[in-house]
mmCIF file of C-alpha atoms in Angstrom:
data_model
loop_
_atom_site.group_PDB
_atom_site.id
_atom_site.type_symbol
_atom_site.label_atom_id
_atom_site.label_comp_id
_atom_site.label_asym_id
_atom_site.label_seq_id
_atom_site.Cartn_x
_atom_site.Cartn_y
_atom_site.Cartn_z
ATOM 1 C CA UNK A 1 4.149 38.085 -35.785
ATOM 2 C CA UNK A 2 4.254 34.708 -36.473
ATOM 3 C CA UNK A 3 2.868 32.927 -39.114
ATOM 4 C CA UNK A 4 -0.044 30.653 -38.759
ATOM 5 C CA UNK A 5 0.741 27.062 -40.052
ATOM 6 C CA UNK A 6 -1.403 25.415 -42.567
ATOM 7 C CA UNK A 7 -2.836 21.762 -43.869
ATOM 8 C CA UNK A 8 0.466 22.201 -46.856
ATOM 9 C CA UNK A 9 3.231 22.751 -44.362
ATOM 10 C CA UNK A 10 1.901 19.364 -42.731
ATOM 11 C CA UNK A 11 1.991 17.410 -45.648
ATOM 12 C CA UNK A 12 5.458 19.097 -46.804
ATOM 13 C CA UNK A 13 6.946 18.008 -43.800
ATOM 14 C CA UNK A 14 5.903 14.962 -43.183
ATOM 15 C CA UNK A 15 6.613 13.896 -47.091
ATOM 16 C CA UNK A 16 2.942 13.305 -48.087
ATOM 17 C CA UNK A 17 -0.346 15.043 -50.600
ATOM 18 C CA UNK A 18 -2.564 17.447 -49.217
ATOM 19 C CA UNK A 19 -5.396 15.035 -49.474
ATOM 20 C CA UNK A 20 -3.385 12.359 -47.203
ATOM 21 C CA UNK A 21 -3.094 14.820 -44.454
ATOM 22 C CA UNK A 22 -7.187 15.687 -44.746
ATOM 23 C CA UNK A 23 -7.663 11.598 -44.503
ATOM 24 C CA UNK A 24 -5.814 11.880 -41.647
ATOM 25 C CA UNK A 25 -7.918 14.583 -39.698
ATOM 26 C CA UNK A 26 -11.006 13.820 -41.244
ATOM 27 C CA UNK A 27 -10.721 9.846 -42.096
ATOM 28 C CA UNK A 28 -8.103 8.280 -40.404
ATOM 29 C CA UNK A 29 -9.512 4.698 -40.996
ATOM 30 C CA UNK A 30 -8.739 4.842 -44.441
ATOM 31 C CA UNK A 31 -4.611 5.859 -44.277
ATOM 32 C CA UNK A 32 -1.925 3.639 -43.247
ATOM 33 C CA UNK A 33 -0.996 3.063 -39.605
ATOM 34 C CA UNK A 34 2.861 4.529 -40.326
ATOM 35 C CA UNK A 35 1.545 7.338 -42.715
ATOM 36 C CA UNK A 36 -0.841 8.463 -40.602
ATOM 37 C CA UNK A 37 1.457 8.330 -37.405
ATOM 38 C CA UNK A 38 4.231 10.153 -39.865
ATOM 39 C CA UNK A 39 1.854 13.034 -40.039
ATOM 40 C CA UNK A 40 0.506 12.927 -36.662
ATOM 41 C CA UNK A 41 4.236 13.237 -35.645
ATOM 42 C CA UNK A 42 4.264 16.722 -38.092
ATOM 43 C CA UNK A 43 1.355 18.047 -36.803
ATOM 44 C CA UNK A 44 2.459 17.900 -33.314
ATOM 45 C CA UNK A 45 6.065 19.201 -34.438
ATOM 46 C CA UNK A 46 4.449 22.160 -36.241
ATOM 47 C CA UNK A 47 1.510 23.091 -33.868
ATOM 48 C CA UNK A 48 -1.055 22.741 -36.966
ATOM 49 C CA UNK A 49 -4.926 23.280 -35.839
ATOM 50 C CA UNK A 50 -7.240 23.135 -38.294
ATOM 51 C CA UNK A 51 -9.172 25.973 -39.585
ATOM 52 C CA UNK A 52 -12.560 25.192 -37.997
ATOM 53 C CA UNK A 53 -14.341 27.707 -39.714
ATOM 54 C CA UNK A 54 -12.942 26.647 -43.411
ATOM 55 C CA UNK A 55 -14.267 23.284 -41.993
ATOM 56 C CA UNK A 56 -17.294 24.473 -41.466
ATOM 57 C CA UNK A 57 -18.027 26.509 -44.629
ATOM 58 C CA UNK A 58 -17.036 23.484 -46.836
ATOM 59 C CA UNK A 59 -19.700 21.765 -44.809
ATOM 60 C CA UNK A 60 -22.288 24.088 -44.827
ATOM 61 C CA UNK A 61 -22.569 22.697 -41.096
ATOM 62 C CA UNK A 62 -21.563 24.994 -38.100
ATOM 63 C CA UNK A 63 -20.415 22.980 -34.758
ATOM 64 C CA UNK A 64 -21.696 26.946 -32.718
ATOM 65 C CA UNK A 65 -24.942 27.052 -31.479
ATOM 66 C CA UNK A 66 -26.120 31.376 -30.917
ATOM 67 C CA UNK A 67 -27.558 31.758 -27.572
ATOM 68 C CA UNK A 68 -29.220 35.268 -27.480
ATOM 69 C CA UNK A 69 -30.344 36.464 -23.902
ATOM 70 C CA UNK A 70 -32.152 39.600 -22.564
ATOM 71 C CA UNK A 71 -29.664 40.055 -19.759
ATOM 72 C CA UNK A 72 -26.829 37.827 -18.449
ATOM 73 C CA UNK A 73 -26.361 39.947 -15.334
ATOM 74 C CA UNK A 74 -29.784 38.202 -14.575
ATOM 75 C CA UNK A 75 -29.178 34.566 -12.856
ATOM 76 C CA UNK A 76 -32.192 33.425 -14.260
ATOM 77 C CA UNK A 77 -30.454 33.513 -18.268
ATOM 78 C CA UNK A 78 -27.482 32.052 -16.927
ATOM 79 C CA UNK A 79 -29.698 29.058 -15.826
ATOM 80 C CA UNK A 80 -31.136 28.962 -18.874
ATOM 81 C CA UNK A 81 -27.773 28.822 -21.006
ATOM 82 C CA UNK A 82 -26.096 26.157 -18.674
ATOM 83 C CA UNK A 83 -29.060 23.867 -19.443
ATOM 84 C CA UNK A 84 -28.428 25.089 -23.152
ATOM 85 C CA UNK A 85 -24.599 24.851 -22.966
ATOM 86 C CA UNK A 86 -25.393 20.827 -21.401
ATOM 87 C CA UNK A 87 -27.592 19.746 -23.916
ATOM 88 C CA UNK A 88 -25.368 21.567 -27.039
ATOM 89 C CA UNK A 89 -21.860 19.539 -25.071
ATOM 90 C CA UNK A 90 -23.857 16.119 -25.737
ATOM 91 C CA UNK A 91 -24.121 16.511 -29.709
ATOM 92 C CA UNK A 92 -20.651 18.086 -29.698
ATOM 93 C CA UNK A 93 -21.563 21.588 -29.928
ATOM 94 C CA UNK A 94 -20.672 24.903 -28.792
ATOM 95 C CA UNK A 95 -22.317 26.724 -27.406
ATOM 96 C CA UNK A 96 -22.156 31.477 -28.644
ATOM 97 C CA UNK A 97 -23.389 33.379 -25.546
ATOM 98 C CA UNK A 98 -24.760 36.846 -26.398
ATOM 99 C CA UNK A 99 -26.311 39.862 -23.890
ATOM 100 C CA UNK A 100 -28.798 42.066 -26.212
ATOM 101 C CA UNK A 101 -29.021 44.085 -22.711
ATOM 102 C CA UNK A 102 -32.599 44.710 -23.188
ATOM 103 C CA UNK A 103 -31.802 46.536 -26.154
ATOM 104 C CA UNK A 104 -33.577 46.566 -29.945
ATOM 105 C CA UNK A 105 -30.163 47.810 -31.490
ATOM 106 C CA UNK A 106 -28.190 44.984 -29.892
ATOM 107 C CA UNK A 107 -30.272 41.922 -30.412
ATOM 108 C CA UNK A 108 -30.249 43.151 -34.484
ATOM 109 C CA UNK A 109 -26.613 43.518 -34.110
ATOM 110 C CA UNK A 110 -26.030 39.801 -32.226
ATOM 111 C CA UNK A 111 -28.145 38.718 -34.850
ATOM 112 C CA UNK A 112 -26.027 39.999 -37.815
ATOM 113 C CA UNK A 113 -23.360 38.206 -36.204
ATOM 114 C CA UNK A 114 -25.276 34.651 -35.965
ATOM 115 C CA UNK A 115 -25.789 35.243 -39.653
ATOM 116 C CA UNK A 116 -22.679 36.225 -40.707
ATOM 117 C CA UNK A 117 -20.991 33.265 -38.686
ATOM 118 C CA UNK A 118 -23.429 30.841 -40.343
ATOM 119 C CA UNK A 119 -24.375 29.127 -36.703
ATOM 120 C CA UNK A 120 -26.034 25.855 -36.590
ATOM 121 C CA UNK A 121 -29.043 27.874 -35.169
ATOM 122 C CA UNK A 122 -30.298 29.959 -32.308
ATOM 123 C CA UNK A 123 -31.870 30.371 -29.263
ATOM 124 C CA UNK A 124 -33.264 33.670 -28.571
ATOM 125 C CA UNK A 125 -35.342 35.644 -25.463
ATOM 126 C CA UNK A 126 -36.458 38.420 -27.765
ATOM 127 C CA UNK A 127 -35.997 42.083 -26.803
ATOM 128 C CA UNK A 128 -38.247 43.360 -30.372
ATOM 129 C CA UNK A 129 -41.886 43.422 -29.118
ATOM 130 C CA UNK A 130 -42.828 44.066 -32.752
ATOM 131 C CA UNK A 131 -41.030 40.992 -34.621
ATOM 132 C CA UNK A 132 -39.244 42.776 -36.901
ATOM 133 C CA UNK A 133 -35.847 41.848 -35.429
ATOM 134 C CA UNK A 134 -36.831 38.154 -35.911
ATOM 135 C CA UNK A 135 -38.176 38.794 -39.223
ATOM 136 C CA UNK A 136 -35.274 39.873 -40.525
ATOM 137 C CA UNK A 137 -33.219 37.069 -39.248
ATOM 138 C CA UNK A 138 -35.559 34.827 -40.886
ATOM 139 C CA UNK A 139 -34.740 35.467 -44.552
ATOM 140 C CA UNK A 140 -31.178 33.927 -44.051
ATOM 141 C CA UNK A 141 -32.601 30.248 -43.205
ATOM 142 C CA UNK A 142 -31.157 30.165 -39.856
ATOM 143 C CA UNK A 143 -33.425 27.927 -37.430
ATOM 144 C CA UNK A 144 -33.872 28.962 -34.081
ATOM 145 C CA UNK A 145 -36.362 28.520 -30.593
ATOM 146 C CA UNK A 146 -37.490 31.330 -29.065
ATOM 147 C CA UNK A 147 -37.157 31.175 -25.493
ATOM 148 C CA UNK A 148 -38.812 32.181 -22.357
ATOM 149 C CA UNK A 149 -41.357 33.349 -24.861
ATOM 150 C CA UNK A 150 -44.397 32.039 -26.723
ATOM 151 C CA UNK A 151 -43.879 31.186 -30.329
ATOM 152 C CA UNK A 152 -47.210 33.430 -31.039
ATOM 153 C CA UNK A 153 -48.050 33.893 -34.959
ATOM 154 C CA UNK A 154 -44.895 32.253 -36.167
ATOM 155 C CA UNK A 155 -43.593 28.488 -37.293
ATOM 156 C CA UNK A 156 -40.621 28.265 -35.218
ATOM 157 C CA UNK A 157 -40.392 26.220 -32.253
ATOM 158 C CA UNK A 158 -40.658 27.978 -28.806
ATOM 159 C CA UNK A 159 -40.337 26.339 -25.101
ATOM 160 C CA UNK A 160 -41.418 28.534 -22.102
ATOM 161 C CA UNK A 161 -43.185 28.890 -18.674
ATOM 162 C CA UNK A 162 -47.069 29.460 -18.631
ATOM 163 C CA UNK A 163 -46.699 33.399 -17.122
ATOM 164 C CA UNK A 164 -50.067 33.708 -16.687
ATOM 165 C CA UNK A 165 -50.436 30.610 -14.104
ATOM 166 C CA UNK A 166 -47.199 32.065 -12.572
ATOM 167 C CA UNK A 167 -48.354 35.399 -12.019
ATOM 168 C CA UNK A 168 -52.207 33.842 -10.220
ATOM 169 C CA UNK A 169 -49.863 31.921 -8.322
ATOM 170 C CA UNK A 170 -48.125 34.922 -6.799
ATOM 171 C CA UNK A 171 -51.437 36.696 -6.172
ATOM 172 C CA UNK A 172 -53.568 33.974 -4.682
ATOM 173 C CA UNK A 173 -50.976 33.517 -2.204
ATOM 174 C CA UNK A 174 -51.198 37.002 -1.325
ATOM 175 C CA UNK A 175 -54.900 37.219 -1.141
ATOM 176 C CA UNK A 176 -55.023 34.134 0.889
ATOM 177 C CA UNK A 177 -52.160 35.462 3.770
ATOM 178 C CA UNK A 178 -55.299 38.310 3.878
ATOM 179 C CA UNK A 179 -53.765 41.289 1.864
ATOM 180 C CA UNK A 180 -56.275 43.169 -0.421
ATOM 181 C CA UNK A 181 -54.138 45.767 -1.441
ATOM 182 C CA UNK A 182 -51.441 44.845 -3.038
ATOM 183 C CA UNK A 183 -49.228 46.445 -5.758
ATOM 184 C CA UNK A 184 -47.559 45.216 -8.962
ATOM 185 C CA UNK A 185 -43.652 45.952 -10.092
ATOM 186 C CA UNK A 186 -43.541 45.735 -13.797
ATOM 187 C CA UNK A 187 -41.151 46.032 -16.543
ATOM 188 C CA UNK A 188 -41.013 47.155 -19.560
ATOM 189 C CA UNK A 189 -44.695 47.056 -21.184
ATOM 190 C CA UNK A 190 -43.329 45.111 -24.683
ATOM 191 C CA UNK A 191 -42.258 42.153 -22.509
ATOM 192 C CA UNK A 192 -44.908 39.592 -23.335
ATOM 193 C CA UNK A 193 -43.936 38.115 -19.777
ATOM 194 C CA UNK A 194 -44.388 41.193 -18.073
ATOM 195 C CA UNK A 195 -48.227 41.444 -19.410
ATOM 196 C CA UNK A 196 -48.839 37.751 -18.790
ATOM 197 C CA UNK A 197 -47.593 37.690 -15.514
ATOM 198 C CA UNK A 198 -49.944 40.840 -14.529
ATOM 199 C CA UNK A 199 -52.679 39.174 -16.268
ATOM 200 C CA UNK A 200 -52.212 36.094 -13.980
ATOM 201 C CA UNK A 201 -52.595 38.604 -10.748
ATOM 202 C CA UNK A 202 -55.456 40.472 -12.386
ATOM 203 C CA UNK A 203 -57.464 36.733 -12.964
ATOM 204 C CA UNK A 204 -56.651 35.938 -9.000
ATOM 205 C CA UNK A 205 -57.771 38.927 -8.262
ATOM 206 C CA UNK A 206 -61.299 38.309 -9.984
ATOM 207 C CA UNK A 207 -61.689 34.443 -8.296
ATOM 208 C CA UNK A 208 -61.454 36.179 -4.949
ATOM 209 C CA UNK A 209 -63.889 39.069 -5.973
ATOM 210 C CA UNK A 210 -61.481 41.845 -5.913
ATOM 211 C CA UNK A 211 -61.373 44.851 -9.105
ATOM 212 C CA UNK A 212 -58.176 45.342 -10.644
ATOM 213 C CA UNK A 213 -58.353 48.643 -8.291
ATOM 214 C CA UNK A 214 -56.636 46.558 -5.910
ATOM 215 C CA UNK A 215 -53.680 45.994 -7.904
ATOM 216 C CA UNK A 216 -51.409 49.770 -7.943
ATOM 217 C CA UNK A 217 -48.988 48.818 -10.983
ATOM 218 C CA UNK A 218 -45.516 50.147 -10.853
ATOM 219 C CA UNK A 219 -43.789 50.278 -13.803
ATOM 220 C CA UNK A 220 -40.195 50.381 -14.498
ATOM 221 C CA UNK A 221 -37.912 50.929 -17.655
ATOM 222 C CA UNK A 222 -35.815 47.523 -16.416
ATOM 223 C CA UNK A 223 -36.226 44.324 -14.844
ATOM 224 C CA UNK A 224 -32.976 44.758 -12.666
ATOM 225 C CA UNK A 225 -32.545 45.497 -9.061
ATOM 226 C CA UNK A 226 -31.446 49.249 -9.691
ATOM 227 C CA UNK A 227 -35.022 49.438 -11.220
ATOM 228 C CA UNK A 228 -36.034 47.443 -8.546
ATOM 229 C CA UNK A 229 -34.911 50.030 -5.835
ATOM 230 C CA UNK A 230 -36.881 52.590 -7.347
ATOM 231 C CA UNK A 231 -40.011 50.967 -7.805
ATOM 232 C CA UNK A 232 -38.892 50.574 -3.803
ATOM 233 C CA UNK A 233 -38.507 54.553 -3.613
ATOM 234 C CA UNK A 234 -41.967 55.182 -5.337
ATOM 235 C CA UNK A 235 -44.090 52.613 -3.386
ATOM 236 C CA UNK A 236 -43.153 54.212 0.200
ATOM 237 C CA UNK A 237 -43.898 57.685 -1.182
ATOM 238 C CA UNK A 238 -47.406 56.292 -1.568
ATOM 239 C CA UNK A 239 -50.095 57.880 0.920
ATOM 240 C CA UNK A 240 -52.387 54.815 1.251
ATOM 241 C CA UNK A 241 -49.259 52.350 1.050
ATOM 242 C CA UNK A 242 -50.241 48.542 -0.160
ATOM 243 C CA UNK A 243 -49.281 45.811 2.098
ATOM 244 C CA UNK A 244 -48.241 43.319 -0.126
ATOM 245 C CA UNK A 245 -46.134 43.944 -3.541
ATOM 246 C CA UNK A 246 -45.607 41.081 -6.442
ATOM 247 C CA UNK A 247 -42.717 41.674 -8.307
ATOM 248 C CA UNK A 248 -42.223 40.706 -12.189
ATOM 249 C CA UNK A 249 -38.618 39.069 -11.737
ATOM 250 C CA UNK A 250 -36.906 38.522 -8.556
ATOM 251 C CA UNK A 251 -34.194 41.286 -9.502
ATOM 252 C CA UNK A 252 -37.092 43.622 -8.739
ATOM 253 C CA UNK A 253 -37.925 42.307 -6.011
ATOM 254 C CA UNK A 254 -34.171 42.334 -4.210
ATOM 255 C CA UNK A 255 -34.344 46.072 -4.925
ATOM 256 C CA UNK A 256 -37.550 46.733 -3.621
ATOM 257 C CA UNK A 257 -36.083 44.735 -0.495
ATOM 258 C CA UNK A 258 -33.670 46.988 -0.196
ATOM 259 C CA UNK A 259 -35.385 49.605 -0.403
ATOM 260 C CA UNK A 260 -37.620 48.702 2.599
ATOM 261 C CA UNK A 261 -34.492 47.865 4.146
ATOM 262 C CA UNK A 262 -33.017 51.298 4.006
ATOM 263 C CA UNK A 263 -36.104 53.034 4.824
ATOM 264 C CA UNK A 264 -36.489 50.717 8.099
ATOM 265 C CA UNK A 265 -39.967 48.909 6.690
ATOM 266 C CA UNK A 266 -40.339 45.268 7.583
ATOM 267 C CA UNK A 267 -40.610 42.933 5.458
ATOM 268 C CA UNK A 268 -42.912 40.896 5.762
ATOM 269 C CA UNK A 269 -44.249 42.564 8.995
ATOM 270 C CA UNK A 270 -45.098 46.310 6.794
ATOM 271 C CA UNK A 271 -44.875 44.724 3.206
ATOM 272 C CA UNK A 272 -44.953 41.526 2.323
ATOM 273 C CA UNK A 273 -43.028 40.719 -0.956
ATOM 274 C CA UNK A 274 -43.187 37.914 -3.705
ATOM 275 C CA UNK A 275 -40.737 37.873 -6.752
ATOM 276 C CA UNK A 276 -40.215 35.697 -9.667
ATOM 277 C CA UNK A 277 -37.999 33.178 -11.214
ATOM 278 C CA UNK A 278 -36.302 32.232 -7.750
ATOM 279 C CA UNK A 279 -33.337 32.626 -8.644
ATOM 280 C CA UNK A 280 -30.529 31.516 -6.734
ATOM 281 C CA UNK A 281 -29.811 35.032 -4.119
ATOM 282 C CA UNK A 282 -33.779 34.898 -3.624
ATOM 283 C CA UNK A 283 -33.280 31.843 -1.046
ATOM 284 C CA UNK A 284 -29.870 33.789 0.405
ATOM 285 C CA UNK A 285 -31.198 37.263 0.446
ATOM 286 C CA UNK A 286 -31.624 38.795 4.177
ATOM 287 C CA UNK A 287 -35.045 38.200 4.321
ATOM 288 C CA UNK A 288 -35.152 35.132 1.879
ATOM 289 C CA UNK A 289 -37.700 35.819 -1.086
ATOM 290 C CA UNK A 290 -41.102 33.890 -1.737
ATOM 291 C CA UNK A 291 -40.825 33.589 -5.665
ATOM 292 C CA UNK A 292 -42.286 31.798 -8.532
ATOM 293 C CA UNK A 293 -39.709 29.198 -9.840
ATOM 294 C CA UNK A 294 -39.247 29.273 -13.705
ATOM 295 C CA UNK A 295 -37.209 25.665 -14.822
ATOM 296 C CA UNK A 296 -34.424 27.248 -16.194
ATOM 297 C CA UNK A 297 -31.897 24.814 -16.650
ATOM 298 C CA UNK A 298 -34.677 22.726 -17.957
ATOM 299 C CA UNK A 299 -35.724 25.593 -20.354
ATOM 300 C CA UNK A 300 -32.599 26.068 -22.018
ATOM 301 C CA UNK A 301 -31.956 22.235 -22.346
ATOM 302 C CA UNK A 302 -35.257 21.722 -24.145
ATOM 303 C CA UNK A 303 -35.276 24.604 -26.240
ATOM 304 C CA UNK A 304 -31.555 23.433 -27.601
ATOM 305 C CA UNK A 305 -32.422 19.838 -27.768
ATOM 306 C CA UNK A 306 -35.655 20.891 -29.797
ATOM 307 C CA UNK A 307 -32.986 23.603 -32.531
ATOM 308 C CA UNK A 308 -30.572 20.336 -32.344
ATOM 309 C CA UNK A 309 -33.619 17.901 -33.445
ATOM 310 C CA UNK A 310 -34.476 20.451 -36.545
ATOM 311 C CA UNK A 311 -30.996 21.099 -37.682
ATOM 312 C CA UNK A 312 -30.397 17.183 -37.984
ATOM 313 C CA UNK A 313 -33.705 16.441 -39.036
ATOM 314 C CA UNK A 314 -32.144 16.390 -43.381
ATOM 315 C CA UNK A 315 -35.891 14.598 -44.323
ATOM 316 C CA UNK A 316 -37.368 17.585 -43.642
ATOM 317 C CA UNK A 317 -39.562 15.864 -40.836
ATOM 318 C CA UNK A 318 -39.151 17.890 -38.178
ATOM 319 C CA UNK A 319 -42.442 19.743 -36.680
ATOM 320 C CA UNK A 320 -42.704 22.665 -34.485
ATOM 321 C CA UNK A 321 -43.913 22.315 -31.427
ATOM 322 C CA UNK A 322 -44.828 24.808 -28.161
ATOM 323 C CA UNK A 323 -43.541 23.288 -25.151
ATOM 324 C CA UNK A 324 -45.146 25.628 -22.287
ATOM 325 C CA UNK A 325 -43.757 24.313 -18.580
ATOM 326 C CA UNK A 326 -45.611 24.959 -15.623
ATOM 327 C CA UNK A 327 -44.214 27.049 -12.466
ATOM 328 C CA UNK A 328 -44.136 26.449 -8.715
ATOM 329 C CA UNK A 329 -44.273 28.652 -5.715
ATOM 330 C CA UNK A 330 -41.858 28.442 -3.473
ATOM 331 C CA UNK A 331 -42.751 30.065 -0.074
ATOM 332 C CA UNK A 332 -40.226 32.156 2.084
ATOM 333 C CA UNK A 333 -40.034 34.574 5.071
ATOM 334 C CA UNK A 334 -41.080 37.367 2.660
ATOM 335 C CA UNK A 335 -44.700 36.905 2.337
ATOM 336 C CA UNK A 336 -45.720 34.919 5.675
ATOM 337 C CA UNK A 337 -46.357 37.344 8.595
ATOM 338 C CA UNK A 338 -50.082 37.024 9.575
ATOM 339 C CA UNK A 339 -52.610 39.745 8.939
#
């Protein structure tokens, strides 16, 4: 195996101190035009490339940025990290892209990593409904933004979509095409999306007079369109079937789609269906999706351009803020047939 080649070979070869060599990488200003174009020459000959990380450590100033999502098999997160990923490229950064899956174990694991790689900071979509993931994180004096996700009880900066409004967006559209039975896919009951998104259809529910009986809640162990398909499954085995079903992601809602698909229900003629996040296969699907549209790209660019302001803030003047976007429904096939 060959042997890596370090800062000394450099200055061996091209006849100069290890200190001239660091001028040249680090300060090239302040060393000669022919001794710095000596060891240029040397560091081409010999392949050098400088140990980022040693760079880094000396520093005490990572050039990585940790990006922790819930699930990058969900467009939605990959939305959200390209916006990250743009804003990171513009101070220079990089940009760590991590997958807890969903999963407690994972997003303590990721986060063991972020520490141990001494990141300039995170961004994070928590999977730990209780906080002790992010608790833990805390003691090593890593900032991060919590994403997709209300800073609630804590200091640290957050930047996400008002769920609530989202989720009485979805309804009252329902209510107003003349369905009064209507069910709701879930997810996963720790999600504080999940819950604030059902609250929104519960409140839209109460404006137009209607109990939360009217609202049959499905829940499901995942927000992806396997989980989707089942919540599909469940809902046609029901004997007093609703005619209109708001889904908690649009993932849910392309399996529930299917579903009705398979078991030759239209959609919207039979069921009429609204998702959430409209992502980018809700506009392409074969009966294109009504969703609620979450500012993803925006999301993630905010969120890093607020961890980016507090890791470069060294006065110490940096405050948190909440930065809570609003949604937007975007009306498709899915949801218009008249009743």
């Amino acid at each position: 195996m060959a042997q890596s080649v370090g800062i000394k070979d450099v200055a061996r070869a091209a006849g100069v101190s290890v200190g001239t060599v660091s001028n040249v990488i680090n300060r090239p200003d302040t060393v000669a035009t022919e001794t710095r174009a000596r060891v240029l020459a040397a560091i081409d000959r010999l392949g050098y490339v400088r140990s980022e990380s040693a760079r880094q450590l000396r520093a005490g100033r990572s050039r990585i940025m940790g990006l922790l999502v819930l699930d990058m098999g969900n467009p939605f997160f990959v939305d959200v990290a390209r916006g990250a990923e743009r804003a990171a490229r513009k101070a220079g950064l990089g940009v760590m892209v991590c997958n807890s899956a969903e999963s407690v174990g994972e997003e303590a694991e990721y986060l063991s990593l972020f520490a141990e790689q001494r990141v300039r900071g995170v961004l994070l979509t928590p999977a730990d409904a209780t906080g002790r993931n992010i608790d833990s994180f805390r003691r090593h004096g890593i900032p991060f933004v919590l994403v997709d996700r209300v800073a609630e009880g804590t200091t640290e900066c957050s930047v996400s979509v008002d769920d609530v409004a989202g989720g009485a967006l979805a309804v009252r559209h329902l209510i107003d095409a003349g369905h009064r039975s209507l069910a709701y896919v879930n997810g996963p009951p720790g999600f504080n999306q999940v819950r604030d998104r059902r609250t929104g259809a519960l409140n839209a529910l109460a404006e137009a007079g209607l109990g939360p009986e009217c609202l049959r809640e499905l829940p499901t162990e995942r927000l992806d369109v396997a989980a989707g398909r089942d919540a599909g499954a469940r809902l046609l085995g029901l004997a007093d079937r609703p005619t209109a079903v708001f889904c908690a992601n649009d993932l849910l809602a392309l399996g529930v789609l299917q579903a009705m698909y398979a078991a030759g229900v239209g959609v919207p003629d039979d069921l009429a269906i609204v998702g959430y996040d409209d992502i980018e296969f809700a506009a392409a699907a074969a009966v294109p999706l009504t969703s609620v549209r979450q500012p993803a790209v925006t999301m993630g660019a905010l969120a890093a351009e607020l961890l980016l302001e507090e890791t470069e803030d060294s006065a110490g003047r940096h405050e948190h803020r909440r930065v809570v976007l609003q949604p937007e429904l975007v009306v498709r096939r899915s949801s218009l047939a008249a009743r």
